Amino acid sequence: MGAQKKRAAAAAAAARVSEDPDDLARQPLQAILLADSFTTKFRPITLERPKVLLPLVNVPMINYTLAWLEAAGVAEVFVFCCAHSKQVIDYLENSEWFSQPNFTVKTIESHNIISAGDALRLIYEQNVIHGDFVLISGDTVSNMSLTQALQEHKERKKKDNNAVMTMIIKKSKPSPITRQSRLGTDELFMAIDPNTKQLLYYEDKADHSKGTICLDKMLLAENPSISLHNDKQDCYIDICSPEVLSLFTDNFDYQHLRRHFVKGLLLDDIMGYKIFTHEIHSSYAARIDNYRSYDIVSKDIIQRWTYPYVPDVKFCGNRATKLERRGMYRALEIEQSRSAQVGSFTVIGYGTKIGSNSKISDSVIGEGCTIGSNVLIEGSYIWDNVIIEDGCELRHVIVCDGVIMKAGAVLKPGVVLSFKVVIGERFVVPAYSKVSLLQQPTVHDSDEELEYADNSSGTVEFSSIQGTADQSNGEMTSESSEAHKPKLGTGGVGYIWSICEGGQEEEWRHSVAPIPEDKLTELSEAMDDDQELVTQDRTALSTSGELISDSNASEGDDNEDSKDDSVYFEKEVEATFLRAVEENVKVDHVILEVNSLRLSYNMTSADCAGAVFYSMMKLAIKTPHSSASELQQNTANIITTWQKLLKSYLLEIDEEIEIILKFEEMCLESAKEFSPLFARILHILYDKDILQEDAILRWADEKEGADESDKVFVRQSEKFIQWLREASEEED
Amino acid sequence: MDFQVVVLAGGTSKKLVPLVSKEVPKALLPVANRPVLSYVLEQLELSNIKDLIVVVEGADAALCVGGWISAAYVDRLHVEVATVPEDVGTAGALRAIAHHLTAKDVLVVSGDLVSDVPPGAVTAAHRRHDAVVTAMICSVPVSGLSEAGSSGAKDKTKKPGRYNIIGMDPTKQFLLHIATGAELEKDTRIRKSILRAVGQMDIRADLMDAHMYAFNRSVLQEVLDQKDKFQSLKQDVLPYLVRSQLKSEILINGAPQGQQAKENGNDKVIGEANHLSGYNFSAQNNIIHPSAELGSKTTVGPHCMLGEGSQMGDKCSVKRSVIGRHCRIGSNVKVVNSVVMNHVTIGDGCSIQGSVICSNAQLQERVALKDCQVGLGYVVSAGCEYKGESLARKEK
């Protein structure tokens, strides 16, 4: 069977050569395979074994990826290993991948890398990529043909040098209720130009934007038509031009491929780099991102969507397995009791024994497992050498190598048992728990966190990982200290990891277990609330003039924007100023910061003067004071300290008048406490040379013709103005 | 057919001064020698819709329009002319005549629409989907609107280019998003819940709303009652309905509890992308009325129209223009890209480019006009040259 497949691959390769001989002859296709996902979603299992070596339908995941790359015509693969790199390298060295003709696998190892971005920067330094390459992570299963996507990519690249990347996408309509795709990934919004397939907008959960998507007006100005998609799934297979690597090097803050790199390119309109998409329709591509996608992809493999990468085709030295009726795959040397019932869509590995009256359905059983009698296994993934004693029940769980379940133990849906855990007799493991021999490190709030780059081979020493955990976290969760006494029943070995707070809510989303009914109803109710919230939001916001108005506030729309800007600007200046006061920032630096704000909001220096003055007065009023005179004193102090800042914006008399007007406005509205002090503070400002007499006199003149109500403060400072007038006359 | 048809004929639009005046309200403005309203009425007549309500703003205008309709369509249509105060807006006009509306659905057509899409297509789509509102959407005319003065009913304040931002589902049946007016200048915000429901939304900036709507009457009246600030159908009511779809039971609260689920599924707004010939009506070939008289060496180019009884002197040239009935045009006159309405007298040696000359106007010898509008009965004295101006008589 293996030979058969090889022939097919060779034929495919030959066909490709004849189609596009120059391209292939010139540049063998390269690929970068990241053998580390830089996430913690598969913990606790990934503390002991790297994710790419976890068995997926009894074959380590990386084999699916490598087999696909080989068939897709890739000539050279660089496997980037980080967490448990030694295990990955050992595995590859002993596998057949190193001895394939026309297919080279090279490993690149690093231990201090914490993100995909770092990995690509390192690869760039090594200068091994010479042309277009496929960027993929080692947990991707696909059977698509790259020919078309690659050709499109190359043609685009010829026409437009800025087309640096082609992303593979696939249709997958997320459920409107759970807001996630079948694979358990969070909902994704993309805007794509329907004609050129250019990616214009990419939003995943990390953006936290609320109920609306905001498309920049420039997008629509440039493209008369845009398709917004919620029904596509990102396959995480990218065809990249070599520029991608240098882009990562140029932007050393890019870490995450999507969150930073893709969004960075989309937002950056200076360089004008473009990302395109290629949608696949009939072929398969999916990435195993979490336990749910592990479950779904396993089922897809069993149901042969991923052909030729299915258990009964030898694509990477997997053991011979026979496909029987109703989607049952059986390896050799299985001992099965006559009374055992093995249901449809089940895979049973080599040398597994199944006792009498046991029922197994929709599950994958690894090699060398021993299953007692009267055991019930449903929708579960049992890896190698697991011993399940009589009367156990397992529903929708993952059980790793070497686990022993004593008689009568029960695993509720969503449980994950890591390596060599022992579950005591009749012990019931609660739903969604994760059990490991290792204690749980304190969970950091971000899922961004990396897997420990532990390079000790094989099973990690317990103490060493504890040490790492201790070092990095300084403390252990209270749960785990309690967990020193075994909580897994008599004879049980292992710790139940506590589910971090807030995570509990999310746990069911990514679990192998199907989403429970009550969650679904809960969610659909929540969604209705959500919609109402959105409506309320809109009205609430529109009154404050931020969002598009809900129709009843449609008037006055036009000036909202400019008003908005000045409000934001004022707030920013105030924040800058307060920080400067708190942290004793030098005046020059504050001036610089305010100047940069002025430029970015496109304000005049009069606006700056107004805003700075406003912040100063705000500060004065916030400083505790008991009487008006104290307030005046505070104000005088602040003005003295910060006069340089204020003066730097008072270039012309207009700005000074702006300050007086601003002050007037404050006295009337936001800071009425100042109103009795108006004249006196005006005097202080005059004394400090902030306001010149011309400005004050002109202000008074301007107010001459105003309403009575407007003249309150002119009246108040009449004496002062009078005095100024006389003084100036005397000078004359 | 349980449809009531309302034609919003407008009044004397300020935007079109000096082309419109008290004597010639917008509805009667000739487009290719026929009052613009006649296009709508005839299209409706073709669809066998004979009962209709024509809403006119202002009493004087209503009198004119009513008089013209009863003269022109006396046996053919049963038209009720309703008068509403000026400046109430399209939504206001509907609110004012709400008591006339009794049918299940209402077809609202703008009186200045020139289209070859039968209204039946819109009403059928409306019924087929049991929609709350169906709007006819057409692609933005590729050219024509940018050249000034070539069309009588053109809305001159609009910038050429973008009119609406319209979001539709991939089948182009459901209108999911519409932005008009000032919203065009802002970033487009799209509700995720709508996107979740359809999966894919195509956003187009090259379509425009053609001002032909079929409304569910009860919903329309509810919206008009509740939102008394709504002025315009196009800018307020339609965007509001589009925004509030898929959660109709909250906002359009007329539906009894039991019907909510059904209402939810059906309350979608339907868009139809159809070709529309646009305001800029141009006859394919030149149409010269048999009774028109042409002098020697006078040429009339393609895409021209010459009305009945018009006379032209020698050595004239007419290109891409429309000339109305009983005009007297002297010798050596050039008319390019212009509209000349009825009973206009043009003296010898005039040159008219990109201009609109209203009825009864008089151009004396050697007048040169470029991109001008000449109002009703205005007399341009000999030898004058104008460029980009509006000329009209002083209101008495």
PDB file of N, CA and C in Angstrom, chain B residues 147-204:
ATOM      1  N   GLU B 147     -21.364  64.836 -15.882  1.00  0.00           N
ATOM      2  CA  GLU B 147     -21.448  66.025 -16.724  1.00  0.00           C
ATOM      3  C   GLU B 147     -22.657  66.862 -16.312  1.00  0.00           C
ATOM      4  N   ALA B 148     -22.387  68.077 -16.067  1.00  0.00           N
ATOM      5  CA  ALA B 148     -23.436  68.912 -15.499  1.00  0.00           C
ATOM      6  C   ALA B 148     -24.461  69.290 -16.556  1.00  0.00           C
ATOM      7  N   GLY B 149     -25.676  69.424 -16.104  1.00  0.00           N
ATOM      8  CA  GLY B 149     -26.690  70.044 -16.941  1.00  0.00           C
ATOM      9  C   GLY B 149     -27.225  69.195 -18.062  1.00  0.00           C
ATOM     10  N   SER B 150     -26.761  67.973 -18.222  1.00  0.00           N
ATOM     11  CA  SER B 150     -27.247  67.215 -19.358  1.00  0.00           C
ATOM     12  C   SER B 150     -28.585  66.571 -19.053  1.00  0.00           C
ATOM     13  N   SER B 151     -29.007  66.609 -17.836  1.00  0.00           N
ATOM     14  CA  SER B 151     -30.252  65.946 -17.512  1.00  0.00           C
ATOM     15  C   SER B 151     -31.100  66.850 -16.637  1.00  0.00           C
ATOM     16  N   GLY B 152     -32.371  66.810 -16.900  1.00  0.00           N
ATOM     17  CA  GLY B 152     -33.246  67.732 -16.200  1.00  0.00           C
ATOM     18  C   GLY B 152     -33.433  67.400 -14.741  1.00  0.00           C
ATOM     19  N   ALA B 153     -33.604  66.130 -14.437  1.00  0.00           N
ATOM     20  CA  ALA B 153     -33.995  65.770 -13.084  1.00  0.00           C
ATOM     21  C   ALA B 153     -32.806  65.388 -12.224  1.00  0.00           C
ATOM     22  N   LYS B 154     -31.664  65.779 -12.626  1.00  0.00           N
ATOM     23  CA  LYS B 154     -30.500  65.299 -11.880  1.00  0.00           C
ATOM     24  C   LYS B 154     -30.342  66.048 -10.569  1.00  0.00           C
ATOM     25  N   ASP B 155     -29.923  65.295  -9.592  1.00  0.00           N
ATOM     26  CA  ASP B 155     -29.727  65.876  -8.276  1.00  0.00           C
ATOM     27  C   ASP B 155     -28.315  66.435  -8.214  1.00  0.00           C
ATOM     28  N   LYS B 156     -28.214  67.724  -8.246  1.00  0.00           N
ATOM     29  CA  LYS B 156     -26.883  68.287  -8.444  1.00  0.00           C
ATOM     30  C   LYS B 156     -26.051  68.351  -7.193  1.00  0.00           C
ATOM     31  N   THR B 157     -26.681  68.250  -6.036  1.00  0.00           N
ATOM     32  CA  THR B 157     -25.882  68.372  -4.821  1.00  0.00           C
ATOM     33  C   THR B 157     -25.098  67.105  -4.525  1.00  0.00           C
ATOM     34  N   LYS B 158     -25.503  66.011  -5.104  1.00  0.00           N
ATOM     35  CA  LYS B 158     -24.794  64.765  -4.804  1.00  0.00           C
ATOM     36  C   LYS B 158     -23.443  64.758  -5.484  1.00  0.00           C
ATOM     37  N   LYS B 159     -22.493  64.256  -4.758  1.00  0.00           N
ATOM     38  CA  LYS B 159     -21.186  64.085  -5.375  1.00  0.00           C
ATOM     39  C   LYS B 159     -21.253  62.864  -6.267  1.00  0.00           C
ATOM     40  N   PRO B 160     -20.605  62.914  -7.375  1.00  0.00           N
ATOM     41  CA  PRO B 160     -20.594  61.712  -8.206  1.00  0.00           C
ATOM     42  C   PRO B 160     -19.800  60.631  -7.495  1.00  0.00           C
ATOM     43  N   GLY B 161     -20.117  59.402  -7.799  1.00  0.00           N
ATOM     44  CA  GLY B 161     -19.380  58.322  -7.174  1.00  0.00           C
ATOM     45  C   GLY B 161     -20.250  57.555  -6.228  1.00  0.00           C
ATOM     46  N   ARG B 162     -20.014  57.729  -4.951  1.00  0.00           N
ATOM     47  CA  ARG B 162     -20.665  56.816  -4.024  1.00  0.00           C
ATOM     48  C   ARG B 162     -21.961  57.402  -3.493  1.00  0.00           C
ATOM     49  N   TYR B 163     -22.982  56.612  -3.510  1.00  0.00           N
ATOM     50  CA  TYR B 163     -24.275  57.034  -2.979  1.00  0.00           C
ATOM     51  C   TYR B 163     -24.615  56.268  -1.720  1.00  0.00           C
ATOM     52  N   ASN B 164     -24.377  54.987  -1.767  1.00  0.00           N
ATOM     53  CA  ASN B 164     -24.726  54.141  -0.638  1.00  0.00           C
ATOM     54  C   ASN B 164     -23.606  53.143  -0.434  1.00  0.00           C
ATOM     55  N   ILE B 165     -23.524  52.646   0.781  1.00  0.00           N
ATOM     56  CA  ILE B 165     -22.733  51.446   1.004  1.00  0.00           C
ATOM     57  C   ILE B 165     -23.745  50.376   1.371  1.00  0.00           C
ATOM     58  N   ILE B 166     -23.774  49.344   0.587  1.00  0.00           N
ATOM     59  CA  ILE B 166     -24.839  48.374   0.735  1.00  0.00           C
ATOM     60  C   ILE B 166     -24.243  47.009   1.019  1.00  0.00           C
ATOM     61  N   GLY B 167     -24.760  46.353   2.022  1.00  0.00           N
ATOM     62  CA  GLY B 167     -24.311  45.000   2.336  1.00  0.00           C
ATOM     63  C   GLY B 167     -25.419  44.017   2.036  1.00  0.00           C
ATOM     64  N   MET B 168     -25.096  42.972   1.294  1.00  0.00           N
ATOM     65  CA  MET B 168     -26.103  41.972   0.952  1.00  0.00           C
ATOM     66  C   MET B 168     -25.541  40.595   1.223  1.00  0.00           C
ATOM     67  N   ASP B 169     -26.418  39.642   1.352  1.00  0.00           N
ATOM     68  CA  ASP B 169     -25.948  38.274   1.503  1.00  0.00           C
ATOM     69  C   ASP B 169     -25.531  37.761   0.124  1.00  0.00           C
ATOM     70  N   PRO B 170     -24.847  36.615   0.068  1.00  0.00           N
ATOM     71  CA  PRO B 170     -24.285  36.198  -1.234  1.00  0.00           C
ATOM     72  C   PRO B 170     -25.340  35.966  -2.317  1.00  0.00           C
ATOM     73  N   THR B 171     -26.572  35.677  -1.943  1.00  0.00           N
ATOM     74  CA  THR B 171     -27.576  35.471  -2.979  1.00  0.00           C
ATOM     75  C   THR B 171     -28.158  36.789  -3.466  1.00  0.00           C
ATOM     76  N   LYS B 172     -27.727  37.880  -2.922  1.00  0.00           N
ATOM     77  CA  LYS B 172     -28.201  39.217  -3.273  1.00  0.00           C
ATOM     78  C   LYS B 172     -29.700  39.370  -3.016  1.00  0.00           C
ATOM     79  N   GLN B 173     -30.194  38.660  -2.079  1.00  0.00           N
ATOM     80  CA  GLN B 173     -31.619  38.740  -1.775  1.00  0.00           C
ATOM     81  C   GLN B 173     -31.877  39.555  -0.517  1.00  0.00           C
ATOM     82  N   PHE B 174     -30.966  39.484   0.425  1.00  0.00           N
ATOM     83  CA  PHE B 174     -31.243  40.121   1.697  1.00  0.00           C
ATOM     84  C   PHE B 174     -30.334  41.316   1.898  1.00  0.00           C
ATOM     85  N   LEU B 175     -30.972  42.395   2.180  1.00  0.00           N
ATOM     86  CA  LEU B 175     -30.243  43.626   2.423  1.00  0.00           C
ATOM     87  C   LEU B 175     -29.841  43.616   3.881  1.00  0.00           C
ATOM     88  N   LEU B 176     -28.547  43.664   4.142  1.00  0.00           N
ATOM     89  CA  LEU B 176     -28.088  43.512   5.513  1.00  0.00           C
ATOM     90  C   LEU B 176     -27.513  44.791   6.085  1.00  0.00           C
ATOM     91  N   HIS B 177     -27.137  45.675   5.208  1.00  0.00           N
ATOM     92  CA  HIS B 177     -26.519  46.886   5.723  1.00  0.00           C
ATOM     93  C   HIS B 177     -26.714  47.973   4.693  1.00  0.00           C
ATOM     94  N   ILE B 178     -27.041  49.158   5.138  1.00  0.00           N
ATOM     95  CA  ILE B 178     -27.109  50.267   4.184  1.00  0.00           C
ATOM     96  C   ILE B 178     -26.649  51.525   4.884  1.00  0.00           C
ATOM     97  N   ALA B 179     -25.807  52.234   4.244  1.00  0.00           N
ATOM     98  CA  ALA B 179     -25.331  53.496   4.803  1.00  0.00           C
ATOM     99  C   ALA B 179     -25.581  54.570   3.768  1.00  0.00           C
ATOM    100  N   THR B 180     -26.099  55.698   4.229  1.00  0.00           N
ATOM    101  CA  THR B 180     -26.365  56.795   3.314  1.00  0.00           C
ATOM    102  C   THR B 180     -25.802  58.072   3.903  1.00  0.00           C
ATOM    103  N   GLY B 181     -25.792  59.072   3.108  1.00  0.00           N
ATOM    104  CA  GLY B 181     -25.485  60.419   3.573  1.00  0.00           C
ATOM    105  C   GLY B 181     -24.173  60.501   4.327  1.00  0.00           C
ATOM    106  N   ALA B 182     -24.256  61.082   5.508  1.00  0.00           N
ATOM    107  CA  ALA B 182     -23.041  61.374   6.255  1.00  0.00           C
ATOM    108  C   ALA B 182     -22.314  60.115   6.684  1.00  0.00           C
ATOM    109  N   GLU B 183     -23.065  59.009   6.802  1.00  0.00           N
ATOM    110  CA  GLU B 183     -22.407  57.794   7.247  1.00  0.00           C
ATOM    111  C   GLU B 183     -21.369  57.307   6.248  1.00  0.00           C
ATOM    112  N   LEU B 184     -21.520  57.733   5.015  1.00  0.00           N
ATOM    113  CA  LEU B 184     -20.566  57.288   4.007  1.00  0.00           C
ATOM    114  C   LEU B 184     -19.152  57.718   4.333  1.00  0.00           C
ATOM    115  N   GLU B 185     -19.055  58.832   5.005  1.00  0.00           N
ATOM    116  CA  GLU B 185     -17.733  59.388   5.251  1.00  0.00           C
ATOM    117  C   GLU B 185     -17.067  58.748   6.457  1.00  0.00           C
ATOM    118  N   LYS B 186     -17.825  57.911   7.160  1.00  0.00           N
ATOM    119  CA  LYS B 186     -17.242  57.331   8.372  1.00  0.00           C
ATOM    120  C   LYS B 186     -16.826  55.893   8.114  1.00  0.00           C
ATOM    121  N   ASP B 187     -16.192  55.331   9.108  1.00  0.00           N
ATOM    122  CA  ASP B 187     -15.867  53.915   9.030  1.00  0.00           C
ATOM    123  C   ASP B 187     -17.162  53.122   9.068  1.00  0.00           C
ATOM    124  N   THR B 188     -17.185  52.044   8.356  1.00  0.00           N
ATOM    125  CA  THR B 188     -18.387  51.234   8.306  1.00  0.00           C
ATOM    126  C   THR B 188     -18.397  50.283   9.492  1.00  0.00           C
ATOM    127  N   ARG B 189     -19.476  50.303  10.215  1.00  0.00           N
ATOM    128  CA  ARG B 189     -19.597  49.367  11.332  1.00  0.00           C
ATOM    129  C   ARG B 189     -20.680  48.365  11.018  1.00  0.00           C
ATOM    130  N   ILE B 190     -20.376  47.126  11.214  1.00  0.00           N
ATOM    131  CA  ILE B 190     -21.315  46.072  10.878  1.00  0.00           C
ATOM    132  C   ILE B 190     -21.560  45.220  12.104  1.00  0.00           C
ATOM    133  N   ARG B 191     -22.812  44.961  12.381  1.00  0.00           N
ATOM    134  CA  ARG B 191     -23.118  44.173  13.576  1.00  0.00           C
ATOM    135  C   ARG B 191     -22.712  42.734  13.360  1.00  0.00           C
ATOM    136  N   LYS B 192     -22.008  42.195  14.340  1.00  0.00           N
ATOM    137  CA  LYS B 192     -21.537  40.822  14.213  1.00  0.00           C
ATOM    138  C   LYS B 192     -22.692  39.844  14.205  1.00  0.00           C
ATOM    139  N   SER B 193     -23.735  40.152  14.940  1.00  0.00           N
ATOM    140  CA  SER B 193     -24.818  39.171  15.032  1.00  0.00           C
ATOM    141  C   SER B 193     -25.460  38.964  13.660  1.00  0.00           C
ATOM    142  N   ILE B 194     -25.537  40.012  12.869  1.00  0.00           N
ATOM    143  CA  ILE B 194     -26.088  39.852  11.527  1.00  0.00           C
ATOM    144  C   ILE B 194     -25.157  39.003  10.692  1.00  0.00           C
ATOM    145  N   LEU B 195     -23.880  39.270  10.823  1.00  0.00           N
ATOM    146  CA  LEU B 195     -22.903  38.512  10.054  1.00  0.00           C
ATOM    147  C   LEU B 195     -22.923  37.040  10.465  1.00  0.00           C
ATOM    148  N   ARG B 196     -23.095  36.811  11.751  1.00  0.00           N
ATOM    149  CA  ARG B 196     -23.144  35.432  12.217  1.00  0.00           C
ATOM    150  C   ARG B 196     -24.320  34.705  11.601  1.00  0.00           C
ATOM    151  N   ALA B 197     -25.416  35.416  11.439  1.00  0.00           N
ATOM    152  CA  ALA B 197     -26.614  34.763  10.938  1.00  0.00           C
ATOM    153  C   ALA B 197     -26.471  34.393   9.464  1.00  0.00           C
ATOM    154  N   VAL B 198     -25.738  35.187   8.704  1.00  0.00           N
ATOM    155  CA  VAL B 198     -25.657  34.895   7.275  1.00  0.00           C
ATOM    156  C   VAL B 198     -24.335  34.269   6.863  1.00  0.00           C
ATOM    157  N   GLY B 199     -23.325  34.442   7.650  1.00  0.00           N
ATOM    158  CA  GLY B 199     -22.029  33.848   7.322  1.00  0.00           C
ATOM    159  C   GLY B 199     -21.189  34.710   6.414  1.00  0.00           C
ATOM    160  N   GLN B 200     -21.800  35.226   5.383  1.00  0.00           N
ATOM    161  CA  GLN B 200     -21.024  36.034   4.449  1.00  0.00           C
ATOM    162  C   GLN B 200     -21.840  37.239   4.028  1.00  0.00           C
ATOM    163  N   MET B 201     -21.198  38.351   3.961  1.00  0.00           N
ATOM    164  CA  MET B 201     -21.887  39.562   3.533  1.00  0.00           C
ATOM    165  C   MET B 201     -21.028  40.255   2.492  1.00  0.00           C
ATOM    166  N   ASP B 202     -21.649  40.591   1.371  1.00  0.00           N
ATOM    167  CA  ASP B 202     -20.919  41.325   0.357  1.00  0.00           C
ATOM    168  C   ASP B 202     -21.209  42.798   0.525  1.00  0.00           C
ATOM    169  N   ILE B 203     -20.192  43.559   0.675  1.00  0.00           N
ATOM    170  CA  ILE B 203     -20.377  44.989   0.849  1.00  0.00           C
ATOM    171  C   ILE B 203     -20.006  45.676  -0.443  1.00  0.00           C
ATOM    172  N   ARG B 204     -20.901  46.474  -0.942  1.00  0.00           N
ATOM    173  CA  ARG B 204     -20.653  47.121  -2.220  1.00  0.00           C
ATOM    174  C   ARG B 204     -20.785  48.623  -2.067  1.00  0.00           C
TER     175      ARG B 204
END
